[in-house]
């Protein structure tokens, strides 16, 4: 009896609440896809370093899954609240006919189990199919060999889905039981005829709170943009604008919910036009729960936009930067100033060039390397970062408190840099005997250095004063990288380095290889050679284009998958909460829309009123979230500046596409489902 009744209830509810079932299935599928990456990538024939990166990525995704499970659990419990509310009258009739609350709870228990099994089975089926596509995406991203790839079922991902979602459904059962036990018969029978009493808030109070909240929010915006270097001088202070943003978002929604209705009611021509008065009062009837819900949804959308935009930007920027910032195959470095070393071989080796060091250790330089360019790096205590700032030191240090002003500057001869620039395809320069140039590609440091350069700040060392040839930094770099990390290198005339202490020697070269496999072999030989450098030479570092590519691809994949995982879950959760709330209200409002038909409102006006009502609920939190995101992305862009911001616009476009497809799709489905509920 109870089982048949539960089955009928699910069948009846499925038509009106397809969004709920769809969200559960989608949640299971996404959860499986991202947790199955580990099992899928085991079959890929990847290099050792790539395998380590993939392992790190899968471990982090497992950790993120715990957080995602909390989000999905909250969504399921939140949805259950509205589904129970939708069935108040049904439960009231059960009680009137003599059914006990225990049996009603049993009905809900059976329904939850059945819904859980259906969503798990369908979701896992979809997830298993999508995971195969995900593994292909991972393989292409890491350029891995797919010869061993085959269709596979991830037992660990299935087990995680069963455990995590089983716990979620158990919590739903407990929630439903407690909720039913507190219900009163009168409330169940007449709950759908009640609406929250519309309390017109004091307009003066609302205006005051709105102005204060908007001002506080503006201050938080300033902290994460213009005041980031002065006000956020320690990591813990980042919580200040976050807390201000959360509180002010709630207060802005609260004040606007009171002000908007009051303002619109003053506009009598608009208020009494068509069904505007009905629509606005429908919105206001749920004002108390709407304010809190919209605040949560707004913050979730804000996180979604920032996470997706930033993660996709990092991935795209690192991929785009690779060819520009790693134009040769390898960079080798060796320190020269090693007086504290006890090994005589190392001390003797510091006097040799890197080419000679490689030859001494039986590396075939002539046959395996080409385009060899060697140069020296100099440093002196007479030229620190603060020495290059001159009279601007006090004003700059007050604004940029976290910079290391005592750091020794990197100095390179102009002839050495021109040989590097020729190899890199960069612009070459000439200097007079009393001139210097600063090259950099890190935007924030360029901004700082340009302040001093515009003031024609001189630098002095070895009793000679040098003046900047240009009033701004020039674009350039030396070290191979996938990021813009050059905070400044000083180029000086060749004779200026005669008395400077030599810090370390550097070699740049390309591999003399016919194919990628041969390049990998040379790369691995050099890497192996540097494993025990302290026993045989002073060669201490190797930086190759292949290793940079693997690291950048790995980091890009890591942030992309975590960003997509969190972004999609937050976006689905936000849209699903709004959709379920609107569908629940549509069910409660059947009688009200029936009355509109009785007093002569045609279907076109009713549908227009319904569309506007749903549109306001969907767009209001999205608009505030977009405003938050403008400043949030600016903050993220500052923090992630070394990766470059050239690919930010495409990332924003891709994020907008996700929002339009998922969020907009939920909006349209909600509207059509609501029309179906109210069709009568």
Coordinates of N, CA, C and O in Angstrom, one line a residue, residues 421-523:
X421 N 69.1 38.5 -26.9 CA 67.9 39.0 -27.6 C 67.9 38.5 -29.1 O 66.8 38.3 -29.6
X422 N 69.0 38.4 -29.7 CA 69.1 37.9 -31.0 C 68.6 36.4 -31.1 O 67.9 36.0 -32.0
X423 N 69.0 35.6 -30.1 CA 68.6 34.2 -30.0 C 67.1 34.2 -29.8 O 66.4 33.3 -30.3
X424 N 66.5 35.1 -28.9 CA 65.1 35.1 -28.6 C 64.2 35.8 -29.6 O 63.0 35.7 -29.6
X425 N 64.9 36.5 -30.5 CA 64.1 37.3 -31.5 C 63.5 38.6 -30.9 O 62.5 39.1 -31.3
X426 N 64.3 39.1 -29.9 CA 63.9 40.4 -29.2 C 64.7 41.5 -29.7 O 65.7 41.4 -30.4
X427 N 64.2 42.7 -29.3 CA 64.9 44.0 -29.8 C 66.3 44.1 -29.1 O 66.4 43.8 -27.9
X428 N 67.3 44.6 -29.8 CA 68.6 44.8 -29.3 C 68.8 46.3 -29.0 O 68.1 47.2 -29.6
X429 N 69.7 46.6 -28.1 CA 69.9 48.0 -27.6 C 71.4 48.4 -27.7 O 72.3 47.6 -27.7
X430 N 71.6 49.7 -27.7 CA 73.0 50.3 -27.5 C 73.0 51.2 -26.3 O 72.0 51.9 -26.0
X431 N 74.1 51.3 -25.7 CA 74.3 52.2 -24.5 C 75.5 53.0 -24.6 O 76.6 52.6 -25.1
X432 N 75.4 54.2 -24.1 CA 76.6 55.1 -23.9 C 77.3 54.6 -22.6 O 76.7 53.9 -21.8
X433 N 78.5 55.2 -22.3 CA 79.3 54.7 -21.2 C 78.6 55.1 -19.8 O 78.9 54.5 -18.8
X434 N 77.7 56.0 -19.8 CA 77.0 56.4 -18.5 C 75.5 56.2 -18.5 O 74.8 56.8 -17.8
X435 N 75.1 55.2 -19.3 CA 73.7 54.9 -19.4 C 73.4 53.4 -18.9 O 74.3 52.6 -19.0
X436 N 72.1 53.2 -18.6 CA 71.7 51.9 -18.2 C 70.2 51.7 -18.7 O 69.5 52.7 -18.9
X437 N 69.8 50.5 -18.9 CA 68.4 50.2 -19.3 C 67.9 49.1 -18.3 O 68.7 48.2 -17.9
X438 N 66.6 49.1 -18.0 CA 66.0 48.1 -17.2 C 65.0 47.3 -18.1 O 64.1 48.0 -18.7
X439 N 65.2 46.0 -18.2 CA 64.2 45.2 -18.9 C 63.4 44.4 -17.9 O 63.9 44.0 -16.9
X440 N 62.1 44.3 -18.2 CA 61.2 43.5 -17.3 C 59.9 43.2 -18.1 O 59.6 43.7 -19.1
X441 N 59.2 42.1 -17.6 CA 57.9 41.8 -18.2 C 56.8 41.5 -17.2 O 55.8 41.0 -17.5
X442 N 57.1 41.8 -15.9 CA 56.2 41.6 -14.8 C 55.5 43.0 -14.6 O 56.1 43.9 -14.1
X443 N 54.2 43.1 -15.0 CA 53.5 44.4 -15.1 C 53.6 45.2 -13.8 O 53.8 46.4 -13.8
X444 N 53.4 44.6 -12.6 CA 53.3 45.3 -11.4 C 54.7 45.9 -11.0 O 54.8 47.1 -10.6
X445 N 55.8 45.2 -11.3 CA 57.1 45.7 -11.0 C 57.5 46.7 -12.1 O 58.2 47.7 -11.8
X446 N 57.0 46.6 -13.3 CA 57.2 47.6 -14.3 C 56.6 48.9 -13.9 O 57.2 50.0 -14.0
X447 N 55.4 48.9 -13.3 CA 54.8 50.1 -12.8 C 55.6 50.7 -11.7 O 55.7 52.0 -11.7
X448 N 56.1 50.0 -10.8 CA 56.9 50.5 -9.7 C 58.2 51.1 -10.2 O 58.6 52.2 -9.9
X449 N 58.9 50.4 -11.1 CA 60.2 50.9 -11.6 C 60.0 52.1 -12.5 O 60.9 53.0 -12.5
X450 N 58.9 52.2 -13.2 CA 58.7 53.4 -14.1 C 58.6 54.6 -13.3 O 58.9 55.7 -13.8
X451 N 58.1 54.5 -12.1 CA 58.0 55.7 -11.2 C 59.4 56.4 -11.0 O 59.6 57.6 -11.1
X452 N 60.4 55.5 -10.7 CA 61.8 56.0 -10.5 C 62.4 56.4 -11.8 O 63.2 57.4 -11.9
X453 N 62.2 55.6 -12.9 CA 62.8 55.9 -14.2 C 62.3 57.3 -14.7 O 63.1 58.0 -15.4
X454 N 61.1 57.6 -14.5 CA 60.5 58.9 -15.0 C 61.2 60.0 -14.3 O 61.3 61.1 -14.8
X455 N 61.7 59.8 -13.1 CA 62.4 60.8 -12.3 C 63.9 60.8 -12.7 O 64.7 61.5 -12.0
X456 N 64.3 60.1 -13.7 CA 65.7 60.0 -14.2 C 66.7 59.6 -13.0 O 67.7 60.2 -12.8
X457 N 66.2 58.6 -12.2 CA 67.0 58.1 -11.1 C 68.3 57.5 -11.5 O 68.3 56.5 -12.2
X458 N 69.5 58.0 -11.0 CA 70.8 57.4 -11.3 C 71.1 56.2 -10.4 O 70.5 56.1 -9.3
X459 N 72.0 55.4 -10.8 CA 72.6 54.3 -9.9 C 74.1 54.5 -10.0 O 74.7 54.9 -11.0
X460 N 74.7 54.2 -8.8 CA 76.1 54.3 -8.7 C 76.8 53.1 -8.2 O 76.3 52.5 -7.2
X461 N 77.8 52.6 -8.8 CA 78.7 51.5 -8.3 C 80.1 51.6 -8.9 O 80.2 52.2 -10.0
X462 N 81.0 51.2 -8.2 CA 82.4 51.3 -8.6 C 82.8 52.7 -9.0 O 83.5 53.0 -9.9
X463 N 82.3 53.7 -8.2 CA 82.6 55.1 -8.3 C 82.1 55.7 -9.6 O 82.7 56.7 -10.0
X464 N 81.2 55.1 -10.2 CA 80.7 55.6 -11.5 C 79.2 55.7 -11.4 O 78.5 54.8 -10.9
X465 N 78.6 56.8 -12.0 CA 77.2 57.0 -11.9 C 76.6 56.8 -13.3 O 77.1 57.3 -14.3
X466 N 75.5 56.1 -13.4 CA 74.8 55.8 -14.6 C 73.4 56.3 -14.6 O 72.7 56.2 -13.5
X467 N 72.9 56.8 -15.7 CA 71.5 57.3 -15.8 C 70.7 56.5 -16.8 O 71.2 55.9 -17.8
X468 N 69.4 56.4 -16.5 CA 68.5 55.6 -17.4 C 68.5 56.2 -18.8 O 68.3 57.4 -19.0
X469 N 68.6 55.3 -19.8 CA 68.5 55.8 -21.2 C 67.1 56.1 -21.6 O 66.8 57.0 -22.4
X470 N 66.2 55.3 -21.0 CA 64.7 55.4 -21.3 C 64.0 55.7 -19.9 O 64.4 55.3 -18.9
X471 N 62.9 56.4 -20.0 CA 62.1 56.8 -18.9 C 61.1 55.7 -18.5 O 60.2 55.9 -17.6
X472 N 61.3 54.5 -19.0 CA 60.4 53.4 -18.7 C 61.2 52.1 -18.9 O 62.2 52.1 -19.7
X473 N 60.6 51.0 -18.3 CA 61.2 49.7 -18.6 C 61.0 49.2 -20.0 O 60.0 49.6 -20.6
X474 N 61.9 48.5 -20.5 CA 61.7 47.9 -21.8 C 61.4 46.4 -21.6 O 61.8 45.7 -20.7
X475 N 60.6 45.9 -22.6 CA 60.1 44.5 -22.5 C 61.3 43.6 -22.8 O 62.0 43.7 -23.8
X476 N 61.5 42.6 -21.9 CA 62.5 41.6 -22.1 C 62.7 40.7 -20.9 O 62.1 40.9 -19.9
X477 N 63.4 39.6 -21.1 CA 63.6 38.6 -20.1 C 64.9 37.7 -20.5 O 65.3 37.8 -21.6
X478 N 65.3 36.9 -19.5 CA 66.5 36.0 -19.8 C 66.1 34.6 -19.5 O 66.3 33.7 -20.3
X479 N 65.5 34.4 -18.3 CA 65.2 33.0 -17.8 C 64.0 32.4 -18.6 O 63.0 33.1 -18.8
X480 N 64.1 31.1 -18.9 CA 63.0 30.4 -19.6 C 61.9 30.2 -18.5 O 62.2 29.9 -17.4
X481 N 60.7 30.4 -19.0 CA 59.6 30.2 -18.0 C 58.3 30.2 -18.9 O 58.3 30.4 -20.1
X482 N 57.2 29.8 -18.2 CA 55.9 29.9 -18.8 C 55.1 31.1 -18.3 O 53.9 31.3 -18.6
X483 N 55.7 31.9 -17.4 CA 55.1 33.0 -16.7 C 55.9 34.3 -16.9 O 57.1 34.2 -17.1
X484 N 55.3 35.4 -16.7 CA 56.0 36.7 -16.7 C 56.6 36.9 -15.4 O 55.9 37.5 -14.5
X485 N 57.8 36.5 -15.2 CA 58.4 36.6 -13.8 C 59.6 37.5 -13.7 O 60.2 37.7 -12.6
X486 N 60.0 38.2 -14.8 CA 61.1 39.1 -14.8 C 60.7 40.4 -14.1 O 60.1 41.2 -14.8
X487 N 61.2 40.6 -12.9 CA 60.8 41.8 -12.1 C 61.8 43.0 -12.5 O 61.6 44.1 -12.0
X488 N 62.8 42.7 -13.2 CA 63.8 43.8 -13.6 C 65.2 43.3 -13.7 O 65.7 42.6 -12.7
X489 N 65.8 43.5 -14.8 CA 67.3 43.2 -15.0 C 67.9 44.5 -15.5 O 67.4 45.1 -16.5
X490 N 69.0 44.9 -14.9 CA 69.7 46.1 -15.3 C 70.8 45.8 -16.4 O 71.7 45.0 -16.2
X491 N 70.7 46.5 -17.5 CA 71.7 46.3 -18.6 C 72.6 47.5 -18.5 O 72.2 48.7 -18.5
X492 N 73.9 47.2 -18.5 CA 74.9 48.3 -18.4 C 76.0 48.1 -19.5 O 76.1 47.0 -20.1
X493 N 76.8 49.1 -19.7 CA 77.9 49.0 -20.7 C 78.8 47.9 -20.3 O 79.0 47.5 -19.2
X494 N 79.5 47.4 -21.3 CA 80.4 46.2 -21.1 C 81.5 46.5 -20.1 O 81.8 45.7 -19.2
X495 N 82.1 47.7 -20.1 CA 83.2 48.0 -19.2 C 82.7 48.3 -17.8 O 83.5 48.3 -16.9
X496 N 81.4 48.4 -17.6 CA 80.9 48.6 -16.2 C 81.0 47.4 -15.4 O 80.9 47.5 -14.1
X497 N 81.1 46.2 -16.0 CA 81.1 45.0 -15.2 C 82.6 44.5 -14.9 O 82.7 43.4 -14.3
X498 N 83.6 45.2 -15.3 CA 84.9 44.8 -15.1 C 85.3 44.5 -13.6 O 86.0 43.5 -13.3
X499 N 84.8 45.3 -12.7 CA 85.1 45.2 -11.3 C 84.0 44.6 -10.5 O 84.0 44.5 -9.3
X500 N 82.9 44.2 -11.2 CA 81.7 43.6 -10.5 C 81.9 42.2 -10.1 O 82.5 41.4 -10.9
X501 N 81.5 41.7 -8.9 CA 81.6 40.3 -8.6 C 80.6 39.5 -9.5 O 79.5 39.8 -9.6
X502 N 81.2 38.4 -10.0 CA 80.4 37.5 -10.9 C 79.6 36.5 -10.0 O 80.1 35.9 -9.1
X503 N 78.3 36.5 -10.2 CA 77.4 35.7 -9.4 C 77.2 34.3 -9.9 O 77.4 33.3 -9.2
X504 N 76.8 34.2 -11.2 CA 76.7 32.9 -11.8 C 76.8 33.0 -13.3 O 76.6 34.0 -13.9
X505 N 77.1 31.8 -13.9 CA 77.1 31.7 -15.4 C 75.9 31.0 -15.9 O 75.3 30.1 -15.3
X506 N 75.5 31.4 -17.1 CA 74.3 30.8 -17.8 C 74.6 30.4 -19.2 O 75.4 31.1 -19.9
X507 N 74.0 29.3 -19.6 CA 74.1 28.9 -21.0 C 72.7 28.7 -21.5 O 71.8 28.1 -20.9
X508 N 72.4 29.2 -22.7 CA 71.2 28.9 -23.5 C 71.5 28.1 -24.7 O 72.6 28.4 -25.4
X509 N 70.7 27.2 -25.1 CA 71.0 26.4 -26.3 C 69.7 25.7 -26.8 O 68.7 25.5 -26.0
X510 N 69.8 25.2 -28.0 CA 68.8 24.4 -28.6 C 69.3 23.0 -28.7 O 70.6 22.8 -28.8
X511 N 68.4 22.0 -28.7 CA 68.9 20.6 -28.9 C 69.1 20.3 -30.4 O 68.3 20.7 -31.2
X512 N 70.2 19.6 -30.7 CA 70.4 19.2 -32.1 C 69.8 17.9 -32.3 O 70.4 16.8 -32.3
X513 N 68.4 17.9 -32.4 CA 67.7 16.6 -32.5 C 66.7 16.7 -33.7 O 66.2 17.7 -34.1
X514 N 66.5 15.5 -34.2 CA 65.6 15.4 -35.4 C 64.2 15.3 -35.1 O 63.3 15.7 -35.9
X515 N 63.8 14.7 -33.9 CA 62.4 14.5 -33.5 C 62.3 14.7 -32.0 O 63.2 14.9 -31.3
X516 N 61.0 14.6 -31.6 CA 60.7 14.9 -30.2 C 61.3 13.8 -29.3 O 61.8 14.1 -28.2
X517 N 61.3 12.6 -29.7 CA 61.9 11.5 -28.9 C 63.4 11.7 -28.6 O 63.8 11.5 -27.5
X518 N 64.1 12.2 -29.6 CA 65.5 12.5 -29.4 C 65.7 13.7 -28.5 O 66.6 13.7 -27.7
X519 N 64.8 14.7 -28.6 CA 64.9 15.8 -27.7 C 64.6 15.4 -26.3 O 65.3 15.9 -25.3
X520 N 63.7 14.5 -26.1 CA 63.4 13.9 -24.7 C 64.6 13.2 -24.2 O 65.0 13.4 -23.0
X521 N 65.3 12.5 -25.0 CA 66.5 11.7 -24.5 C 67.6 12.7 -24.1 O 68.2 12.5 -23.0
X522 N 67.8 13.7 -24.9 CA 68.9 14.7 -24.5 C 68.4 15.4 -23.2 O 69.3 15.6 -22.3
X523 N 67.2 15.7 -23.1 CA 66.6 16.4 -21.9 C 66.8 15.5 -20.6 O 67.3 16.0 -19.6

